[in-house]
Coordinates of C-alpha atoms in Angstrom, one line a residue:
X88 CA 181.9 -29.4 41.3
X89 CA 178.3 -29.1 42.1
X90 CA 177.8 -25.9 44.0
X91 CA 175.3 -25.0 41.0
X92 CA 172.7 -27.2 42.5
X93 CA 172.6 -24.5 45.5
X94 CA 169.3 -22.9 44.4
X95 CA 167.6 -26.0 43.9
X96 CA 169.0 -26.6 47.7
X97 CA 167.4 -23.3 49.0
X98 CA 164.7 -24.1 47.0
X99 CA 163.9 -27.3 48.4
X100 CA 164.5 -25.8 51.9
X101 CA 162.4 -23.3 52.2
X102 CA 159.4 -25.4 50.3
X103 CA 159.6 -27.9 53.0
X104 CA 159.7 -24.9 56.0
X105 CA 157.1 -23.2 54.1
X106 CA 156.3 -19.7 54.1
X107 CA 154.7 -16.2 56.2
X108 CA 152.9 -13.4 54.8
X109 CA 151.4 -11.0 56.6
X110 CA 148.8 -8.3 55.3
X111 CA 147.7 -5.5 57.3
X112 CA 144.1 -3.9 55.8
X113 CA 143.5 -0.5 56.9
X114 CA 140.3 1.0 55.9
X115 CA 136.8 2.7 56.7
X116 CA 134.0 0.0 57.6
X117 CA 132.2 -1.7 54.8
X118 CA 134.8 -0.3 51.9
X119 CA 135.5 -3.9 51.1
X120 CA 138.7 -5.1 52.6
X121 CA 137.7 -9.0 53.3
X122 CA 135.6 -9.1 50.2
X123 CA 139.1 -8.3 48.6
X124 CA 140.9 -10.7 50.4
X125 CA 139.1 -13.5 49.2
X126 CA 139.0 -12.8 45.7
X127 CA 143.2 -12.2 46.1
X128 CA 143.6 -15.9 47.4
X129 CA 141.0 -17.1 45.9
X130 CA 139.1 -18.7 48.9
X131 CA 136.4 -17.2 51.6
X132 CA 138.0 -16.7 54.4
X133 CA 135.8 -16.1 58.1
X134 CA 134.0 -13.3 58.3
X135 CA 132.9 -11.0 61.0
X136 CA 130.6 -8.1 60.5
X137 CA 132.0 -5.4 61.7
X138 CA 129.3 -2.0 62.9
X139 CA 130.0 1.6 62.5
X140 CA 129.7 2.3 66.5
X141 CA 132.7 1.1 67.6
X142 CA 134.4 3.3 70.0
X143 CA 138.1 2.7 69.5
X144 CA 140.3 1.4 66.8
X145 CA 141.4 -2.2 67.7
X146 CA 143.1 -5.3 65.3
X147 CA 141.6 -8.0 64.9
X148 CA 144.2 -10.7 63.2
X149 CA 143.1 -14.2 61.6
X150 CA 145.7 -16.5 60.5
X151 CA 145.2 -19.3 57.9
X152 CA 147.0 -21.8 56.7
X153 CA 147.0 -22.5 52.5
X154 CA 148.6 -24.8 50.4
X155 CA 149.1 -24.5 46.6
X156 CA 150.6 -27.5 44.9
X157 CA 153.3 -28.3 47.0
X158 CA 154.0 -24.7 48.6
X159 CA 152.4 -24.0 52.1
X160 CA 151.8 -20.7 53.0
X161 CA 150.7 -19.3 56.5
X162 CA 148.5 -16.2 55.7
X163 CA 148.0 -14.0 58.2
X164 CA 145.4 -11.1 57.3
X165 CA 145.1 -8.2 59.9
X166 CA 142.0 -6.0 59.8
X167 CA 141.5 -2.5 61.3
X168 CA 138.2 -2.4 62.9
X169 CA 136.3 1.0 63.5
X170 CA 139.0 3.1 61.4
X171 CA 137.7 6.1 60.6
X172 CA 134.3 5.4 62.4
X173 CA 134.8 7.9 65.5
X174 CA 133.7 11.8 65.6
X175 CA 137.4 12.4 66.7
X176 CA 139.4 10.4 64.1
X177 CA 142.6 12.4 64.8
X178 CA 144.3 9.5 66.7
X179 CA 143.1 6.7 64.8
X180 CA 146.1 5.8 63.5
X181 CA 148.2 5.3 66.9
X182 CA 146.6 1.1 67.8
X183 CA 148.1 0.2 64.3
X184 CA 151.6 2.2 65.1
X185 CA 151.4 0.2 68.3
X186 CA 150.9 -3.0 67.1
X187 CA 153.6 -2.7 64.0
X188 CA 155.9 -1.9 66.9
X189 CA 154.5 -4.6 69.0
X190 CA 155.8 -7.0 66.2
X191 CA 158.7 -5.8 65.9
X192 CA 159.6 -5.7 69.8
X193 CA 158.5 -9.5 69.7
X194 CA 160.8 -10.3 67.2
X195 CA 164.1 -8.1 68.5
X196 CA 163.6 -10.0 71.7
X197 CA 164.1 -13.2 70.4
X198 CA 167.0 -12.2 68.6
X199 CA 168.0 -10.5 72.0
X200 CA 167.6 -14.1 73.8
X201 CA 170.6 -16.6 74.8
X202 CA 169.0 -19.6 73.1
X203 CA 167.2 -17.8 70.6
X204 CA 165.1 -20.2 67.6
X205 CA 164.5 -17.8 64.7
X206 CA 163.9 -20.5 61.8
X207 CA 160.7 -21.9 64.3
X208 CA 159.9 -18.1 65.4
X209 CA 156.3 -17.4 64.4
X210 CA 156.9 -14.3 62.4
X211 CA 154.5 -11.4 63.0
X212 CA 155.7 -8.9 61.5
X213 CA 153.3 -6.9 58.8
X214 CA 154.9 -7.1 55.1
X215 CA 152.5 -5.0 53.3
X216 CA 150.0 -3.0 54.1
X217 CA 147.1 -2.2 51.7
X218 CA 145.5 1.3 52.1
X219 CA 142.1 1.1 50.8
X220 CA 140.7 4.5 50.3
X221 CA 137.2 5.5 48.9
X222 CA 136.8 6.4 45.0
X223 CA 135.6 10.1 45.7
X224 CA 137.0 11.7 43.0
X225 CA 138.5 14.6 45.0
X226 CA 141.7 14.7 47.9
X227 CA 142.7 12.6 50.3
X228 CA 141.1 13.2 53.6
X229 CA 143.6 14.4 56.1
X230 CA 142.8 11.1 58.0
X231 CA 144.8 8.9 55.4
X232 CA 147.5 11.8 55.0
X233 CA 148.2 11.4 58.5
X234 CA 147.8 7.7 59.1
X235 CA 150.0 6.7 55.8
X236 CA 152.6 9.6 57.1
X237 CA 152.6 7.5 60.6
X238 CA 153.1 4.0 59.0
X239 CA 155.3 4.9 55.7
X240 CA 158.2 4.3 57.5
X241 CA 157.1 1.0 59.5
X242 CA 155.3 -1.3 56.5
X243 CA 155.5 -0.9 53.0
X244 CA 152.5 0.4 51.9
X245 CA 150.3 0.0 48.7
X246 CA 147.4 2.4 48.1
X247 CA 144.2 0.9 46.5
X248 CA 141.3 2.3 45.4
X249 CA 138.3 0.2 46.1
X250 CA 135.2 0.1 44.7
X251 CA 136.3 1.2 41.4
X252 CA 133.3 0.6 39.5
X253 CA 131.4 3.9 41.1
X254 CA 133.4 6.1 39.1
X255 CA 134.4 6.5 35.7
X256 CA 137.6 6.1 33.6
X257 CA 138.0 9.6 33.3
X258 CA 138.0 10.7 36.7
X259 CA 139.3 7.6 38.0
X260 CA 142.1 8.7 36.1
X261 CA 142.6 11.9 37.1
X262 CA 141.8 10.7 40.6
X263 CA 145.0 8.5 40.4
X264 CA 147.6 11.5 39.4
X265 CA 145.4 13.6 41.9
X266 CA 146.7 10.9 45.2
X267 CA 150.3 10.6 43.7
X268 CA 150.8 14.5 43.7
X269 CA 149.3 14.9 46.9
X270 CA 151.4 11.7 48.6
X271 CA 154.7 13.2 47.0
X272 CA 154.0 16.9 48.4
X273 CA 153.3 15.3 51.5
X274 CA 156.6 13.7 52.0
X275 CA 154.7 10.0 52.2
X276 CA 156.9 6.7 50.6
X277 CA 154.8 4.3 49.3
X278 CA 156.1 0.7 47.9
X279 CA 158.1 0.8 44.9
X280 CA 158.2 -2.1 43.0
X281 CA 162.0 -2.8 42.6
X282 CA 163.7 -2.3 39.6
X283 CA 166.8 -3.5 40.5
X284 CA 166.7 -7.0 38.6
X285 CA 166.3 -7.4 34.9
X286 CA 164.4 -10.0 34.8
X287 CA 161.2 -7.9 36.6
X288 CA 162.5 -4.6 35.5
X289 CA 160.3 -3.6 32.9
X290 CA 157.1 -5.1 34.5
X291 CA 158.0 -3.3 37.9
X292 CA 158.5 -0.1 36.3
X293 CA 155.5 -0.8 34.0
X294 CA 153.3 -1.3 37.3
X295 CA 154.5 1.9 39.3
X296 CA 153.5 3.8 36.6
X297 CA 149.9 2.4 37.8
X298 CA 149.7 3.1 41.3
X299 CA 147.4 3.4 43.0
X300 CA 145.5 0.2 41.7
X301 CA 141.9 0.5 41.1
X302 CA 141.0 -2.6 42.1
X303 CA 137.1 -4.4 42.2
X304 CA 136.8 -7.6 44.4
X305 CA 134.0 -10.2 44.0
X306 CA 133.9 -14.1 45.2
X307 CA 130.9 -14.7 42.9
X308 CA 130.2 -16.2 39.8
X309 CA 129.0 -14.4 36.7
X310 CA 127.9 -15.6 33.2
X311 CA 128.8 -14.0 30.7
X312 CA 128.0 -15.3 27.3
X313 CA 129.0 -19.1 27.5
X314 CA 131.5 -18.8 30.4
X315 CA 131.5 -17.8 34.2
X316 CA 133.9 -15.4 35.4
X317 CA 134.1 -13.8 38.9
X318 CA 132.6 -10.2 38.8
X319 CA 129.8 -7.8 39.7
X320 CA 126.2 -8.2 38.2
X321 CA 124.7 -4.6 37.6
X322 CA 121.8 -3.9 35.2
X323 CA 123.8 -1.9 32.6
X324 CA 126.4 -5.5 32.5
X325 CA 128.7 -7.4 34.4
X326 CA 132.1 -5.9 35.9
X327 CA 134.8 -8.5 35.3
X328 CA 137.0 -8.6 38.0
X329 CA 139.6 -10.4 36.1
X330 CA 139.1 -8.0 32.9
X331 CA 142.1 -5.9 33.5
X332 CA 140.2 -3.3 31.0
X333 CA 137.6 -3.0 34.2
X334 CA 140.0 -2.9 36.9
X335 CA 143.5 -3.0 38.0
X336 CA 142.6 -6.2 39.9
X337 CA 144.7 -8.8 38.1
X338 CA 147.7 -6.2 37.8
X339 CA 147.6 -6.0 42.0
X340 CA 147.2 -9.8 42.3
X341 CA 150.5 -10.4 39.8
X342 CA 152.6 -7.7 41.6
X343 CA 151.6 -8.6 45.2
X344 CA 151.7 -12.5 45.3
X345 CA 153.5 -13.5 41.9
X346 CA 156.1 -10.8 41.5
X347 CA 157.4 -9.0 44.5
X348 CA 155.9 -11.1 47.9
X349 CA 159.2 -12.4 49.2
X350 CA 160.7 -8.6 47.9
X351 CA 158.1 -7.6 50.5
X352 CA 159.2 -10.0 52.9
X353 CA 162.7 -9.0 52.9
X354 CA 162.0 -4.9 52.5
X355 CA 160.5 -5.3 56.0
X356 CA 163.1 -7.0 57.6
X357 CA 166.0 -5.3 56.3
X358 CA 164.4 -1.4 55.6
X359 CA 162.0 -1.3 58.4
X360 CA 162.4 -3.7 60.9
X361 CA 166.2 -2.6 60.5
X362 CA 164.9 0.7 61.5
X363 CA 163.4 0.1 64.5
X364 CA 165.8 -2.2 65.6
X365 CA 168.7 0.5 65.6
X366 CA 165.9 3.1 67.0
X367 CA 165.6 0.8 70.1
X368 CA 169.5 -0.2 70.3
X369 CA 171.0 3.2 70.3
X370 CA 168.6 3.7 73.2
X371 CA 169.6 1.1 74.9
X372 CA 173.1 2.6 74.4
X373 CA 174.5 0.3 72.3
X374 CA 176.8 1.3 69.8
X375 CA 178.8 0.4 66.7
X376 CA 183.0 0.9 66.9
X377 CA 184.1 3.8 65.9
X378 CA 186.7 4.9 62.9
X379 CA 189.2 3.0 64.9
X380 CA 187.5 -0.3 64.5
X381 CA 187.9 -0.8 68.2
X382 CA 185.5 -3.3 69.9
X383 CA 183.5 -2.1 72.3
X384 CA 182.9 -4.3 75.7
X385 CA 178.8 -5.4 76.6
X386 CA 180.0 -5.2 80.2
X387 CA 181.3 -1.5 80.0
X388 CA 177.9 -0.6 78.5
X389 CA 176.1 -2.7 80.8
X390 CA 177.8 -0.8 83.8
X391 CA 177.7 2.9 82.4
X392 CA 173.8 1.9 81.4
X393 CA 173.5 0.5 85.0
X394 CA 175.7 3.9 86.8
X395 CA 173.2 6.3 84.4
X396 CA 169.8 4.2 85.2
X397 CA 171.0 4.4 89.6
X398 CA 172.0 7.9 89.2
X399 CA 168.3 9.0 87.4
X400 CA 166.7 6.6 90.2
X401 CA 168.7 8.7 93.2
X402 CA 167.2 11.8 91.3
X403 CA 163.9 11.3 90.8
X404 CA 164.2 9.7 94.6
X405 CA 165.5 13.3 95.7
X406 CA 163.0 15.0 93.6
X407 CA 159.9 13.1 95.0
X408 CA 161.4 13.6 98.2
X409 CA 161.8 17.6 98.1
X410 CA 158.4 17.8 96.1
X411 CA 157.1 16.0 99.3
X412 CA 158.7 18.1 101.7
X413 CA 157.0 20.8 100.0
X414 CA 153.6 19.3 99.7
X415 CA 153.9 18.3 103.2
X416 CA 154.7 21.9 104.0
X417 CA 152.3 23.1 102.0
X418 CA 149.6 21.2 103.7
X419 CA 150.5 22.1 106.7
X420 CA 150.4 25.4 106.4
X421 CA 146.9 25.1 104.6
X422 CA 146.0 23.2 107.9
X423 CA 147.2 26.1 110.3
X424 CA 145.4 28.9 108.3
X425 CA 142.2 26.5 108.4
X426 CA 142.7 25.8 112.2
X427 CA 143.1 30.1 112.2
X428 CA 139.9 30.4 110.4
X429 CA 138.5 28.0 112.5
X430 CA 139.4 29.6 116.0
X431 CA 138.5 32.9 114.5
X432 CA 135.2 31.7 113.9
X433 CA 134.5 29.7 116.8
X434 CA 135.3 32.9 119.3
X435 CA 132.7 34.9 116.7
X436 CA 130.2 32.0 117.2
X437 CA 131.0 32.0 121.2
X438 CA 130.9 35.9 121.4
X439 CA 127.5 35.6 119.6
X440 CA 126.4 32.9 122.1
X441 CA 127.2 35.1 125.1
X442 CA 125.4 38.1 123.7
X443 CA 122.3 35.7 122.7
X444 CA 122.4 34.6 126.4
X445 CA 122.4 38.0 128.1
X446 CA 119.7 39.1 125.6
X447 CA 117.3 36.2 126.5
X448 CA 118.0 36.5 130.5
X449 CA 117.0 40.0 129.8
X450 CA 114.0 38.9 128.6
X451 CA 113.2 36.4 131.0
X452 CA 113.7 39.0 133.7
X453 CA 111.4 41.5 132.4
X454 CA 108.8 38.1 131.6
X455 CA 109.1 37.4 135.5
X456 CA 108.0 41.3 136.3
X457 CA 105.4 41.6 133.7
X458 CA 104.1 38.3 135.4
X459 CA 104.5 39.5 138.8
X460 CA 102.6 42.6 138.5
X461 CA 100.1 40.7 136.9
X462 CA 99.7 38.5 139.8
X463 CA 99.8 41.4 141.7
X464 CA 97.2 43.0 139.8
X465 CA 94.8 40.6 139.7
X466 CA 95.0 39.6 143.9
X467 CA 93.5 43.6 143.7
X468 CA 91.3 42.9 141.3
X469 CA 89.5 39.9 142.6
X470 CA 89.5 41.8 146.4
X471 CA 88.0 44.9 144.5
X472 CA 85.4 42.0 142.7
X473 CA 84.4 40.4 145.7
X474 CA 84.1 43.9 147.8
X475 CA 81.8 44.9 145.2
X476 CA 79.5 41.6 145.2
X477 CA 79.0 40.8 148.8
X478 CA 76.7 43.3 149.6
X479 CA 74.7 42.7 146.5
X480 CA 74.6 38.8 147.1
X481 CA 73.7 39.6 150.8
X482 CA 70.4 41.7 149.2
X483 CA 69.8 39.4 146.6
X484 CA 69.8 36.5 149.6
X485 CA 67.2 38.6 151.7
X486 CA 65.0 39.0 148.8
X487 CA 65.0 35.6 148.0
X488 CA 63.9 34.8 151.7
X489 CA 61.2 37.4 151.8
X490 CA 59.8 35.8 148.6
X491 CA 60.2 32.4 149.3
X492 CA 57.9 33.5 152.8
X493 CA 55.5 35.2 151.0
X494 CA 55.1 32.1 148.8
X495 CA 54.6 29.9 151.5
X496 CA 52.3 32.2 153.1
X497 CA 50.0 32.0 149.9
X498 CA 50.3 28.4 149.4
X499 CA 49.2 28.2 152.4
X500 CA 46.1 30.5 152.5
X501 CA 45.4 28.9 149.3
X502 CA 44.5 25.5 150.7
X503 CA 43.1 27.0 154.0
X504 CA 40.9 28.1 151.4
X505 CA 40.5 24.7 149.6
X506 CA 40.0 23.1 153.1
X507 CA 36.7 25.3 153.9
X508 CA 35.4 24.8 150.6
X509 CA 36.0 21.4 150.2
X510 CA 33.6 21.5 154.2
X511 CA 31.2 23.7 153.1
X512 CA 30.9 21.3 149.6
X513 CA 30.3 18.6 152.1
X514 CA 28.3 19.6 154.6
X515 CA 26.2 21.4 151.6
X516 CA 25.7 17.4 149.8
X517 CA 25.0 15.9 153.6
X518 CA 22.1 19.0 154.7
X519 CA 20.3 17.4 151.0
X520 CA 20.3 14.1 151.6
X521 CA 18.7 14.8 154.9

């Protein structure tokens, strides 16, 4: 008949649409998420230093279009900047919850539209996220606990180890069984490879039996011996990146991009955006039928929606009206009991006035009676004054008189006397010359 060329139908389809993957990183600064990312797919991708002072979490997505023989692939990789960089690190994880939700609200409301174009919908929603965490040896911070206990049930998420090559087999080891035990007490889901077909069965099973990969990424070339291989030069040897007996590096690549991408894919549409999406339906008040299959009516939920969303509106409106009222009362009788205070006080600051005012035209009248019998007492005093000196200025007057005569009565016997000398000199000189 011919139906058995359907796969090879699908298969061309979707090749010529081409494909989205999404990756979210979520990591500490400088633990190696892009250098990762490149050695994953192979290519160097732009790069953005990122510091350690930033004061938020925000999401900084890059999208990038690749092609591999004749399959194109739109990659979109999504990095957490400033995780884990702030003193308070207890809400770190609530940007990334908010933009997984973001995603998915984008994509419910296109399904949610009249004329709706989901095959040429840019899809943004995250289909793995890879949890890097730092190869300490001991427990998980309560920072990861809490962030992969937020986002379990909104991306499928793959723990990684990075940095592998700063600790040893032994206690890498033991680190491993240490994160699983504590993940598992904690009630937090990671990504299970599925088991569920055959064909990938025993590889799947083989590889969760691995988790969390230890993983070392490195864009460089090495040499080692006669051949280059991509890996980390140190100056006890060479870490092969691609060695899987130096890192689970190749094991992560296989089960992430060749084994179980579009299981990804399809685990976040059908587990969690599925999840959300009945999450934000019921509480729109949608609903399925009931045992008795009967179909239920958009408009009737529309309306009952509509009656319940007026009926809270008249509510709050009465609320905010009587918590008004009260304010307004309230304020008011704030405002009388100042306007109280305020009288009160300004008949205490007039009393005071009044009583300031009588005391100061007391003073003045006893100012003007000291100064009056002052007046008084010095009109006596300059009568008793000039009693006393007239008399002696009357003596004083008749001795200066008598002296000044007596002066004038020697000045003038004085040159009487010069006058008869001054003849008797001259008559003297006239009887010799005769």
């Amino acid at each position: 008949v011919g139906f058995d060329s359907l796969p090879d139908q699908l298969v061309s389809k979707s090749v010529s649409q081409g494909f989205i993957f999404n990756v979210l990183c979520v990591g500490e600064t400088g633990i190696g998420k892009s250098t990762l990312m490149n050695t994953l797919f192979n290519t160097t991708f732009e790069k953005e230093e990122s510091s350690h002072h930033q004061n938020i979490v925000h999401l900084r997505s890059r999208t990038y279009d690749l092609q591999e023989s004749n399959v194109d692939l739109r990659l979109t990789i999504v990095d957490t900047v400033g995780f884990g960089d702030q003193v308070h690190r207890e809400e770190s994880y609530k940007p990334i919850v908010d933009y997984i939700d973001k995603q998915f609200e984008n994509f419910l409301q296109e399904e949610l539209k009249i004329r709706r174009s989901l095959c040429n919908y840019p899809d943004t929603r995250l289909h793995v996220c890879l949890y890097f965490l730092c190869p300490t040896g001991h427990s998980l911070k309560p920072l990861h606990l809490l962030t992969m206990k937020r986002l379990y049930t909104k991306v499928n998420i793959i723990p990684i180890i990075a940095k592998a090559d700063t600790i040893s087999k032994c206690d890498l080891q033991k680190f491993k069984i240490k994160i699983m035990s504590e993940l598992l007490s904690n009630g937090v889901q990671i990504y299970q490879f599925p088991t569920d077909d055959d064909a990938l069965k025993e590889i799947n099973s083989s590889m969760n039996a691995h988790l969390p990969f230890a993983v070392v990424g490195s864009s460089e070339e090495v040499k080692v011996e006669t051949q280059l291989v991509r890996g980390r030069q140190y100056p006890w040897g060479v870490v092969q990146v691609e060695d899987e007996s130096h890192c689970d590096f190749v094991k992560l690549r296989e089960m992430l991009i060749r084994v179980n991408m579009e299981d990804l894919r399809e685990q976040t549409h059908t587990r969690h955006y599925e999840l959300y999406r009945h999450c934000r339906l019921e509480a729109m008040g949608f609903r399925d039928p009931g045992t008795d299959s009967q179909p239920f009516s958009l408009q009737d939920i529309y309306m009952t929606k509509r009656r319940e969303f007026l009926t809270e509106v008249h509510h709050r409106e009465d609320a905010m009206r009587q918590a008004f009222i009260t304010r307004v009362k309230e304020t008011e009788a704030q405002l009388k009991e100042r306007e109280r205070e305020l009288h009160e006080r300004f008949e205490l600051l007039k009393r005071w006035h009044e009583e300031e005012k009588r005391h100061l035209e007391e003073k003045c009248g006893e100012l003007e009676e000291e100064m009056s019998s002052f007046s008084r007492r010095k009109v006596e005093a300059d009568k008793l004054q000039s009693s006393v000196t007239l008399p002696l200025r009357r003596d004083k007057e008749k001795k200066t008189k008598k002296q000044h005569s007596q002066n004038k009565q020697h000045s003038q016997n004085k040159y009487n006397r010069e006058k008869i000398q001054y003849s008797q000199n001259k008559y003297n000189t006239h009887r010799k010359k005769l």
